[in-house]
Coordinates of C-alpha atoms in Angstrom, one line a residue:
Chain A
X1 CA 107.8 286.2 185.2
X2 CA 107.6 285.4 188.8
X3 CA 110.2 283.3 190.8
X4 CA 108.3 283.8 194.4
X5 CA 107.0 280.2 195.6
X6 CA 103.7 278.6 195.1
X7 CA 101.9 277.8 198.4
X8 CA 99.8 274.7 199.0
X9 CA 97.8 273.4 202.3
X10 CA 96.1 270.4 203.7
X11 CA 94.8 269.0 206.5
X12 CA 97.4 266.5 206.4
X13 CA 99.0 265.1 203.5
X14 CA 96.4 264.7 201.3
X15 CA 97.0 267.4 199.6
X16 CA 100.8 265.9 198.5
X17 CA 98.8 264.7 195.5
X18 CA 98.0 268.3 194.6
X19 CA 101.6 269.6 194.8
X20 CA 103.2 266.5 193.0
X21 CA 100.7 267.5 190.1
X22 CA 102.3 271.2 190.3
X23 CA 105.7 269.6 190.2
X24 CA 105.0 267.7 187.5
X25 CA 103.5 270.5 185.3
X26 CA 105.1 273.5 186.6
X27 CA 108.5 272.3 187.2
X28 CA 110.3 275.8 187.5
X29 CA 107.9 276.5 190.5
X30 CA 108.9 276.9 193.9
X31 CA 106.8 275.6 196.2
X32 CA 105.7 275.6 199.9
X33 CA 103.8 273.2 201.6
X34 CA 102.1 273.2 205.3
X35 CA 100.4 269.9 206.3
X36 CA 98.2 270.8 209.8
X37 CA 99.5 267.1 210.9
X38 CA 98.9 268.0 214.6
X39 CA 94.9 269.3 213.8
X40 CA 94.2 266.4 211.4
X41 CA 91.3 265.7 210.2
X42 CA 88.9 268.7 209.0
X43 CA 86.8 266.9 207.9
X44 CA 84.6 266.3 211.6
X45 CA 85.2 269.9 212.6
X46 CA 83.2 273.0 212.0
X47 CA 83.0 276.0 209.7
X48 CA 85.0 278.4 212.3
X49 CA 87.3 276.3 213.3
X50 CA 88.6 275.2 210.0
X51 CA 88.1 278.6 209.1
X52 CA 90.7 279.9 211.5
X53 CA 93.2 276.8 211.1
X54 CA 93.1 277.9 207.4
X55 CA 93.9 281.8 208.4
X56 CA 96.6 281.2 210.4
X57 CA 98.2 278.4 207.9
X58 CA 98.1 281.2 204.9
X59 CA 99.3 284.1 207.1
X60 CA 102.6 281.0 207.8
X61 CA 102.6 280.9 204.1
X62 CA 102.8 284.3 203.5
X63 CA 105.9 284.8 205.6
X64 CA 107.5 283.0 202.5
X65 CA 106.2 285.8 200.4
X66 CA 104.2 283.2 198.0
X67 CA 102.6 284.6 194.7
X68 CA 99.6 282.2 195.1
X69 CA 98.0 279.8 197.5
X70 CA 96.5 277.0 196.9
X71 CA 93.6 275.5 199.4
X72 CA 94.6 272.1 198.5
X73 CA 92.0 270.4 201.0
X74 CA 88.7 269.9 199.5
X75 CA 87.0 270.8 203.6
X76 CA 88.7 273.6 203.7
X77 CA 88.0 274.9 199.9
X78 CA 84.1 274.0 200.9
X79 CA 84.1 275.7 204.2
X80 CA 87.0 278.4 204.1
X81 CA 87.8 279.4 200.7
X82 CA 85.4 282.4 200.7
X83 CA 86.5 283.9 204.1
X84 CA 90.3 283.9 203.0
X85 CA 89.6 285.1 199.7
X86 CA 88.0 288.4 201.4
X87 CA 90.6 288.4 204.2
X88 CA 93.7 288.1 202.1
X89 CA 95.1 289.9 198.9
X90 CA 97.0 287.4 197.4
X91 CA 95.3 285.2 194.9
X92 CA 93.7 282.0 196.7
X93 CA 92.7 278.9 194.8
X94 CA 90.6 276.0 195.7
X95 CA 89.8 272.7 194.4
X96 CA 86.3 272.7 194.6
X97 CA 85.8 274.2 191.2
X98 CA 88.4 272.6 189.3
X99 CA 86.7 269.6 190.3
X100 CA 83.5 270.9 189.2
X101 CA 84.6 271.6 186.0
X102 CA 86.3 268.4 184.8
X103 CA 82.7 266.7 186.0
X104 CA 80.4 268.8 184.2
X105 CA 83.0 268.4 181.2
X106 CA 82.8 264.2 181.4
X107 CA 79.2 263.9 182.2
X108 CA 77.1 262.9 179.3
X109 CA 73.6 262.2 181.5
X110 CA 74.2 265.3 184.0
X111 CA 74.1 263.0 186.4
X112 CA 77.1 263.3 189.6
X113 CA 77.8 261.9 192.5
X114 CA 80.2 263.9 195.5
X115 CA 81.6 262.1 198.1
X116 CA 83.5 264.0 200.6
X117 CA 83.8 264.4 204.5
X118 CA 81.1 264.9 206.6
X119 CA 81.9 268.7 206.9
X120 CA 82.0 268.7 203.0
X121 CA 79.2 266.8 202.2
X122 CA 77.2 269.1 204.6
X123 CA 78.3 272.6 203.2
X124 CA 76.6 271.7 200.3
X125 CA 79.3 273.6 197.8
X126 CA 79.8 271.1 195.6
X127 CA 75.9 271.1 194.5
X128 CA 75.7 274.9 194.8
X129 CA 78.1 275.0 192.3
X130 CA 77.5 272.7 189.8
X131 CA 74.0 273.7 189.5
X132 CA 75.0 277.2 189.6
X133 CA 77.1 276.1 186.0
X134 CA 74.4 273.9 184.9
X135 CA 70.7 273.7 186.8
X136 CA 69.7 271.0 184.8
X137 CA 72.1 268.6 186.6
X138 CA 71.4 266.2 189.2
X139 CA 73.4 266.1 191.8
X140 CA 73.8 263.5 195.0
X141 CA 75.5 263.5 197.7
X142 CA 77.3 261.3 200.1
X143 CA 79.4 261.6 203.1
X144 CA 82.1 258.9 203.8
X145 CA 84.0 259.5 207.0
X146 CA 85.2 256.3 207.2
X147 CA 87.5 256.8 203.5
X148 CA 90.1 259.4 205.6
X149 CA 90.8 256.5 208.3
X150 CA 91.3 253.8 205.4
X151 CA 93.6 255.3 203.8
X152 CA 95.5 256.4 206.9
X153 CA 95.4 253.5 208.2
X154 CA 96.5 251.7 204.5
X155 CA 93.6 249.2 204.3
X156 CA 93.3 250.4 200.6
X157 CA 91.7 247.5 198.8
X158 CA 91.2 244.5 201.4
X159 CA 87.8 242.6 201.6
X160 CA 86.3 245.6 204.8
X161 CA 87.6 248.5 202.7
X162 CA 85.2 247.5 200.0
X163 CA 82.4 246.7 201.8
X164 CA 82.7 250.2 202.8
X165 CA 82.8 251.5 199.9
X166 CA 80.3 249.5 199.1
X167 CA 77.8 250.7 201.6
X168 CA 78.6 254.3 201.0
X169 CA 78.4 253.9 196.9
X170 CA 75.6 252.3 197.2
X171 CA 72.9 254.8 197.1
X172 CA 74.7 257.2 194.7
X173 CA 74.2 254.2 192.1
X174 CA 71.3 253.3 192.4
X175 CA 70.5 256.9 191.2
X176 CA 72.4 256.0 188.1
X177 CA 75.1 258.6 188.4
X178 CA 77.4 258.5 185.3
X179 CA 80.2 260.8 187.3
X180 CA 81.9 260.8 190.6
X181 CA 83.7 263.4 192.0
X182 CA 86.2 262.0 194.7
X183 CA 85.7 265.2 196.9
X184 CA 88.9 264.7 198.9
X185 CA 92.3 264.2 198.6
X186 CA 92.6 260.9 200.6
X187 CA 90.2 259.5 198.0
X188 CA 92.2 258.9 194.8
X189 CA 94.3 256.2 196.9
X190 CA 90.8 253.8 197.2
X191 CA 90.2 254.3 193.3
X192 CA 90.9 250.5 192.6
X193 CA 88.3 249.8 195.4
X194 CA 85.9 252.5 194.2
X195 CA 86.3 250.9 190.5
X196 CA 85.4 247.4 191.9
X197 CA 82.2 248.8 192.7
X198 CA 81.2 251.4 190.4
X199 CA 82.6 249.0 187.4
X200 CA 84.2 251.0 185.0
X201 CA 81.1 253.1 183.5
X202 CA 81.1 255.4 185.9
X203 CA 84.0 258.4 185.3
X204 CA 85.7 259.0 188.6
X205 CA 87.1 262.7 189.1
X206 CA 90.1 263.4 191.3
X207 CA 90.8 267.1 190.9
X208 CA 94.6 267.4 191.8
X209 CA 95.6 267.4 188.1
X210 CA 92.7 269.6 187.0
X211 CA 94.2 271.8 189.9
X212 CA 97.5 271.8 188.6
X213 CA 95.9 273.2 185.4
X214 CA 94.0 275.6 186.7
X215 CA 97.4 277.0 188.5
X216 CA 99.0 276.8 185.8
X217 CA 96.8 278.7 183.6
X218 CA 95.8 281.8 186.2
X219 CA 99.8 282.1 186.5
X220 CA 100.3 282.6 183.0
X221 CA 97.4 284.7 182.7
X222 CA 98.3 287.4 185.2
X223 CA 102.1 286.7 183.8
X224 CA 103.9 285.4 186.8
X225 CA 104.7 281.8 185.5
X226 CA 108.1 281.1 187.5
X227 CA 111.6 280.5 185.4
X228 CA 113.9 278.6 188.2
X229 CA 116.2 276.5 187.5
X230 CA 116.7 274.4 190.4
X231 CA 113.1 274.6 191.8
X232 CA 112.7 274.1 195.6
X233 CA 109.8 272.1 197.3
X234 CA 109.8 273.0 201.2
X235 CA 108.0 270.9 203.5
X236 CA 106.4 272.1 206.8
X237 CA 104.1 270.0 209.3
X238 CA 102.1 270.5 212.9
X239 CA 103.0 267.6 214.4
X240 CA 106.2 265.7 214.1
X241 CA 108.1 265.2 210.8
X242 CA 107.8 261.4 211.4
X243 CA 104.3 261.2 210.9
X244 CA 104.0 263.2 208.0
X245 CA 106.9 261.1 206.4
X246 CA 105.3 258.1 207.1
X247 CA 102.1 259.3 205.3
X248 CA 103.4 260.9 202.6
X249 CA 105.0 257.6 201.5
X250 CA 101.3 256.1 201.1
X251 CA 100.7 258.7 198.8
X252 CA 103.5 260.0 196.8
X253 CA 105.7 256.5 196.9
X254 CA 108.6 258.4 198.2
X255 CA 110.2 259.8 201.1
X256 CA 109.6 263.6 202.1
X257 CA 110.7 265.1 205.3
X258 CA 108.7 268.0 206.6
X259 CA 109.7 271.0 209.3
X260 CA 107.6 271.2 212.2
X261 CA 106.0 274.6 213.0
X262 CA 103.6 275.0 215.3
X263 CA 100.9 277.7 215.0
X264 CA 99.3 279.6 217.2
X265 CA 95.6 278.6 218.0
X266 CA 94.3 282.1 218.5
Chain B
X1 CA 86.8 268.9 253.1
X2 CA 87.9 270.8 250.0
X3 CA 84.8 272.1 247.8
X4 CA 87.0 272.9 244.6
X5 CA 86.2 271.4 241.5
X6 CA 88.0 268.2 240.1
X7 CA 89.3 268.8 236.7
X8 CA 88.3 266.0 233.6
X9 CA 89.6 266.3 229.8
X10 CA 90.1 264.4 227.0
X11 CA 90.8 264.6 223.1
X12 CA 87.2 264.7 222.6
X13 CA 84.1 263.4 224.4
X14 CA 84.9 260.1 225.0
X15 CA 86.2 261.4 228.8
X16 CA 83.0 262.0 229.5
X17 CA 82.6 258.3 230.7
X18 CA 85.1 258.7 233.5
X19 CA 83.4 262.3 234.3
X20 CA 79.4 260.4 234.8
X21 CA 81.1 257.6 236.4
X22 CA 82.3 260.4 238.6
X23 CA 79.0 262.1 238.8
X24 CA 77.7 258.8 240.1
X25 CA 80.6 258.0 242.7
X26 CA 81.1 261.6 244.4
X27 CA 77.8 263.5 243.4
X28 CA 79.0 266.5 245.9
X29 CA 82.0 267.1 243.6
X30 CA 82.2 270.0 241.3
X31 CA 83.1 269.0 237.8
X32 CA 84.9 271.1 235.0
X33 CA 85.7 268.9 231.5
X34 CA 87.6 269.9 228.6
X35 CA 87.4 268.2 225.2
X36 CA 89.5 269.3 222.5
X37 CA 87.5 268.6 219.7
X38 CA 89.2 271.3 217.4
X39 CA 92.4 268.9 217.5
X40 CA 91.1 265.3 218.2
X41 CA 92.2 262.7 217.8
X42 CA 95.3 262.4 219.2
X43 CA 95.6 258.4 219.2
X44 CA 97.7 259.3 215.4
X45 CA 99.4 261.9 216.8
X46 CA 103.5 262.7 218.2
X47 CA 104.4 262.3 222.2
X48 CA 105.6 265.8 221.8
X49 CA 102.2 267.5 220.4
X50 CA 100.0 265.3 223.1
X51 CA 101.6 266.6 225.5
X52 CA 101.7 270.1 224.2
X53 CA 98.0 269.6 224.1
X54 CA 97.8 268.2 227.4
X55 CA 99.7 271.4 229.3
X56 CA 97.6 273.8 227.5
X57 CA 94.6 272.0 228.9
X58 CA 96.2 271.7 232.4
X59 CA 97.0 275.3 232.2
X60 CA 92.9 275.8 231.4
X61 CA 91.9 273.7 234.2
X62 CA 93.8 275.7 236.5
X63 CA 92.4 278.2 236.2
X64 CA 89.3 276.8 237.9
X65 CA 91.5 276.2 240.8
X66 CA 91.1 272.7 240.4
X67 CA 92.2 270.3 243.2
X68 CA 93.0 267.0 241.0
X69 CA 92.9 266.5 237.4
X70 CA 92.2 263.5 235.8
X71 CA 93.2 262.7 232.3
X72 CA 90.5 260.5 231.1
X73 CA 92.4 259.7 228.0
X74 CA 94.5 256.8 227.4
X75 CA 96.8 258.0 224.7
X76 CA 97.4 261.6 226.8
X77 CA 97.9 259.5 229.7
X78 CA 100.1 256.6 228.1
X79 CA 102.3 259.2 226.4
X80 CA 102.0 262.8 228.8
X81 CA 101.1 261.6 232.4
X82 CA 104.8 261.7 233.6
X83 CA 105.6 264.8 231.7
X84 CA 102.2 267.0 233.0
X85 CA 103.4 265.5 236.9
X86 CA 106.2 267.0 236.4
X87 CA 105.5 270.3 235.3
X88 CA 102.2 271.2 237.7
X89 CA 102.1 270.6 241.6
X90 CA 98.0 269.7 241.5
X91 CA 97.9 265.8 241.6
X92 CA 97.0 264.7 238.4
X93 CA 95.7 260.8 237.7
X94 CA 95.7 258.9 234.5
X95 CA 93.4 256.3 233.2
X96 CA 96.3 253.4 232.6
X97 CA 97.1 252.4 236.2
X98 CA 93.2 251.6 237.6
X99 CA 92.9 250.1 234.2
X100 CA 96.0 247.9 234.9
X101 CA 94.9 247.2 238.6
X102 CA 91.4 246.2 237.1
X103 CA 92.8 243.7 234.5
X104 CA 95.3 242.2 237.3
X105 CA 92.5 241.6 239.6
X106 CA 90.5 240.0 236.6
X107 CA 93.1 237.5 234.8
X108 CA 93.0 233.9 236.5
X109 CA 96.2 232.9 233.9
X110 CA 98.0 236.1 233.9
X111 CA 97.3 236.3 230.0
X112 CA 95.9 239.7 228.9
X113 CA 95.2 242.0 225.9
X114 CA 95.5 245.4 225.4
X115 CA 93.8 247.6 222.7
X116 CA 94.1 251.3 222.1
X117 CA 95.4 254.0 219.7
X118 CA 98.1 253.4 217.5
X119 CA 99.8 255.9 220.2
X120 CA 99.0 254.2 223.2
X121 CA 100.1 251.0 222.1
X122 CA 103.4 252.1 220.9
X123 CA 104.2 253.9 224.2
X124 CA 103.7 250.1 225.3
X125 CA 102.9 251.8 229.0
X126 CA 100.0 249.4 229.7
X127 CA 102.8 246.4 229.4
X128 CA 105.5 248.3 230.4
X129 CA 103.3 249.2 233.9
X130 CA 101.3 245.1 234.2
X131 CA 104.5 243.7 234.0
X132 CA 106.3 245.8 236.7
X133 CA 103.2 245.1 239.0
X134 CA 103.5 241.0 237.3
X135 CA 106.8 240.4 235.7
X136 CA 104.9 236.9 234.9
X137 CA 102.0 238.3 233.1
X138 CA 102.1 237.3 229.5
X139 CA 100.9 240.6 227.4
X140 CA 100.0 241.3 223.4
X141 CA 98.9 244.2 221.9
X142 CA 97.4 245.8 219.2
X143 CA 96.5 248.8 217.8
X144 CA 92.9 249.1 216.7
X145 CA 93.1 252.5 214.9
X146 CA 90.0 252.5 213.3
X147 CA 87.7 251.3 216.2
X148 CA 87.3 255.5 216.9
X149 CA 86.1 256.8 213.5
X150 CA 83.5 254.0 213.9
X151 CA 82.3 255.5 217.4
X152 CA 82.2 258.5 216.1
X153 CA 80.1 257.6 212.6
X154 CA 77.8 255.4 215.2
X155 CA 78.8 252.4 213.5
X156 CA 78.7 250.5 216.9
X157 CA 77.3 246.8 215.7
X158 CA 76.9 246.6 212.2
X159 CA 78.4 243.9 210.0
X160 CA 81.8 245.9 208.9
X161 CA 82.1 246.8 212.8
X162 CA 82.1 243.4 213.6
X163 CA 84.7 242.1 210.4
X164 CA 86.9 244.8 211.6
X165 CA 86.3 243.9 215.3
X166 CA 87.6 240.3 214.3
X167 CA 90.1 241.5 212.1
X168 CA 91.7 243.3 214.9
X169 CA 91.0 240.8 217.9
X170 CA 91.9 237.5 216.5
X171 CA 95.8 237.7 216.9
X172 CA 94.9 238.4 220.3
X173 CA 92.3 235.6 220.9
X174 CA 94.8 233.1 219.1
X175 CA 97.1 233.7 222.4
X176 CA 94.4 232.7 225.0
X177 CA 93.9 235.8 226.7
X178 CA 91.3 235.9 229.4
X179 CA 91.2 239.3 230.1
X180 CA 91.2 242.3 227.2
X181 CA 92.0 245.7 228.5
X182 CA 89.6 248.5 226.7
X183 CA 92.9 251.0 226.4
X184 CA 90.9 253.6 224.8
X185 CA 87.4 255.7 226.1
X186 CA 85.8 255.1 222.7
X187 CA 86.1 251.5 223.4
X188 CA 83.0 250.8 226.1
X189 CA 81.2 251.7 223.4
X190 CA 81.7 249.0 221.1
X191 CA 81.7 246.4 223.9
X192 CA 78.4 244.4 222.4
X193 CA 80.6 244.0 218.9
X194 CA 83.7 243.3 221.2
X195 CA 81.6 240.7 223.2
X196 CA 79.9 239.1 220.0
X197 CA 83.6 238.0 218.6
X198 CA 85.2 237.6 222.3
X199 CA 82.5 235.1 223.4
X200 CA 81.7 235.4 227.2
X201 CA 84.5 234.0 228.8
X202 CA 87.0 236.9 228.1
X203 CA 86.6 239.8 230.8
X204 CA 86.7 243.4 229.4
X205 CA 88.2 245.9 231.5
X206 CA 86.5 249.3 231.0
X207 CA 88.8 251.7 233.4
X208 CA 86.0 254.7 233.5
X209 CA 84.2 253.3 236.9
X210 CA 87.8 252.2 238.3
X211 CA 89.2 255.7 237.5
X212 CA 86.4 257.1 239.2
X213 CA 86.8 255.0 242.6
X214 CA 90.3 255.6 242.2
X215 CA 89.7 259.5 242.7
X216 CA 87.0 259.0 245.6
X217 CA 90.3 257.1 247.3
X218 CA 93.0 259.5 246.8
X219 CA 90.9 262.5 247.9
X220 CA 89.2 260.9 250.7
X221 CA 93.4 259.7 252.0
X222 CA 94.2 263.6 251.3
X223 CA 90.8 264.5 253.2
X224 CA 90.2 266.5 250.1
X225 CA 86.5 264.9 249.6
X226 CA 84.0 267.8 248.2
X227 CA 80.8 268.0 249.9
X228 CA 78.6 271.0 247.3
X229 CA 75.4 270.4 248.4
X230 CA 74.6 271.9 244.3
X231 CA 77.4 270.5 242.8
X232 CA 77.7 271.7 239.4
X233 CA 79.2 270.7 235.7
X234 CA 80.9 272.6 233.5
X235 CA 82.0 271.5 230.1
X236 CA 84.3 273.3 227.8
X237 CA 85.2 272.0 223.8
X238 CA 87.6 273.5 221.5
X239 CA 85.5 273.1 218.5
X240 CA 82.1 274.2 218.1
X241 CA 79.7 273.4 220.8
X242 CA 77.2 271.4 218.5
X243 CA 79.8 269.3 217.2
X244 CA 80.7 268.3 221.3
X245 CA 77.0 267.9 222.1
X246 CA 76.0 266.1 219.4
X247 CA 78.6 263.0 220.3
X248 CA 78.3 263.7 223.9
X249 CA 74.6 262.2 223.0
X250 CA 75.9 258.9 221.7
X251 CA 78.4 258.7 225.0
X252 CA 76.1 259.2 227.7
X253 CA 72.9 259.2 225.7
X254 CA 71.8 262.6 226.9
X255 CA 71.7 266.5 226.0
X256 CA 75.1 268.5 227.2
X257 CA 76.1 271.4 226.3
X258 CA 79.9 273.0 226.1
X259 CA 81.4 276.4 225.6
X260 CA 83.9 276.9 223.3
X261 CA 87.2 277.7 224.4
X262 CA 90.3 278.3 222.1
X263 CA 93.5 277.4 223.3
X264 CA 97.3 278.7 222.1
X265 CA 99.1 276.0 219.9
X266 CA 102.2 277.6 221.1

């Protein structure tokens, strides 16, 4: 048994989705979440510099002596994930192959689409990875920088919205896909637009509860599964706790206040 | 005569337009620009953490010995102008009030627009400022939050640009403006889209080459003018330097190159 927290990170809020799932499952967990509100999006920015927002966010985490992290951006899992791994000691989890493995486990043609953030999308890791599993799959790929903006800006299902979609999903169907993995945690909230345009054939993979799972299951493995009885979930953000509440409403349904902290850039 | 450099920045590279308009007004002035890509945008972003952003920056540019800065940002300048003219002695201009001197100039009927961030338009400083100039000036708003991840994806003119061009511009157009202030330095660049659901008769204020007279004027009162027979350039980004160049290319349409420079979030 381990009562230390659980700690998760985003971008943003995205990654609420990921900790709700946690909650849900895991519901003797602490937990400790940091939303980089203030350096919002990743998904535009490079390899380094994500790579040393995601440093300084786990060394934050640390202070709260948490048993595991959880990378719960999918930019930052592409682009990051190995780097903290080797720089850090405690166990670090992304949602990369989660994600990878509920696809390959719903595809029946081998055939998946990603769609993720430019930065995403251009690492590549999601096809590295599910051909490393299976090399007999096909794999496409499609950045959709406009999806983050949607969402944020709540135009989740009006007549732009899908021709977006649309034009992004486009190509990935005419390669007859039969899976989609919704490589980012702002995606799941345009599922009922992504449905109108895949139709319902297609099996559309949000990793948060796989990611849940997979938590879930490494804890008990290693034996440090939590036992409290009035679990804690602590909120930190970059910018100002306003945003973040306002944001987190869109995609948990209810109101969370974060702490601001502000980290240091260097 | 005073050969330091001016100082230019922005949350990205959309400053640039104010820094050529520059190049082309004062071609003996030296030039350093910051963009902080690592932390753009800050149009969704708290009053408190723009300005936090914008002092670091100041702090950079100093350090150049800079004799004027100019914040060629709308949502730095609606929301941090007051605070960085407090805090530094250098004289440091914003982009609002030669934007706001433009429009006044333009409007026969005292009826005009204003688009920017969700930031800027909250600050309400473009009203706030036209209707201490005008108290008779009529003046809506609106945010067009989406108009930058559309700049930066090069989606100047297709068909969603233009639904979502209408989408945000017809509450405006249905209170017979005749004059539609571009509040942001992404904006120029959809002008053609702006134009196609404006119709001709509307005048678009663009505050880049008004920003850059504006300069010329103060320094030459303060006798301040440069006169470097080489002037030079310099550009500085937060994120990666292909990530700066290869958006410079769809602001000014031509090669630049910045060094990377990592500033403390504290």
């Amino acid at each position: 048994m381990d009562n230390r927290p659980i700690g998760v990170f985003d971008s943003g809020v995205g990654g609420l989705t990921v900790a709700d799932k946690i909650f849900r499952l895991l519901p003797k967990e602490n937990i400790v979440y940091f939303g980089d509100t203030a350096r919002v999006p990743y998904g535009n920015k490079s390899k380094e510099t994500i790579t040393r927002f995601s440093k300084e966010i786990t060394k934050f985490l640390l202070h709260f002596k948490v048993k595991l992290i959880i990378v719960a951006c999918n930019t930052a899992s592409s682009l990051s994930l190995d780097s903290l791994q080797r720089s850090f000691s405690v166990p670090i989890l992304g949602v990369i192959t989660p994600g990878v493995e509920e696809a390959l486990k719903a595809s029946r043609t081998g055939r998946i689409g990603v769609i993720g953030t430019g930065a995403t999308i251009s690492s590549r890791v999601y096809e590295t990875k599910i051909k490393s599993i299976d090399r007999n799959c096909f794999v496409v790929q499609k950045s959709c920088p406009l999806f983050v903006p949607l969402v944020e800006n709540k135009w989740l299902d009006n007549d732009i919205t899908l021709k977006v979609v649309k034009k992004y999903l486009s190509p990935l169907l005419a390669k007859k896909i039969d899976t989609l993995i919704l490589g980012c945690t702002h995606y799941p909230l345009l599922k009922k637009a992504i449905r109108k345009i895949t139709g319902k054939n297609i099996v559309l993979i949000d990793s948060s509860k796989v990611t849940a799972e997979c938590t879930r299951d490494i804890l008990r493995k290693k034996n440090m599964l939590g036992n409290n009885k009035k679990a804690y979930a602590k909120f930190f953000a970059s910018d100002d706790k306003g945003s973040f509440s306002s944001l987190a409403k869109v995609f948990l349904g209810k109101n969370i206040k974060a702490k601001k902290v502000i980290l240091c850039g260097k």
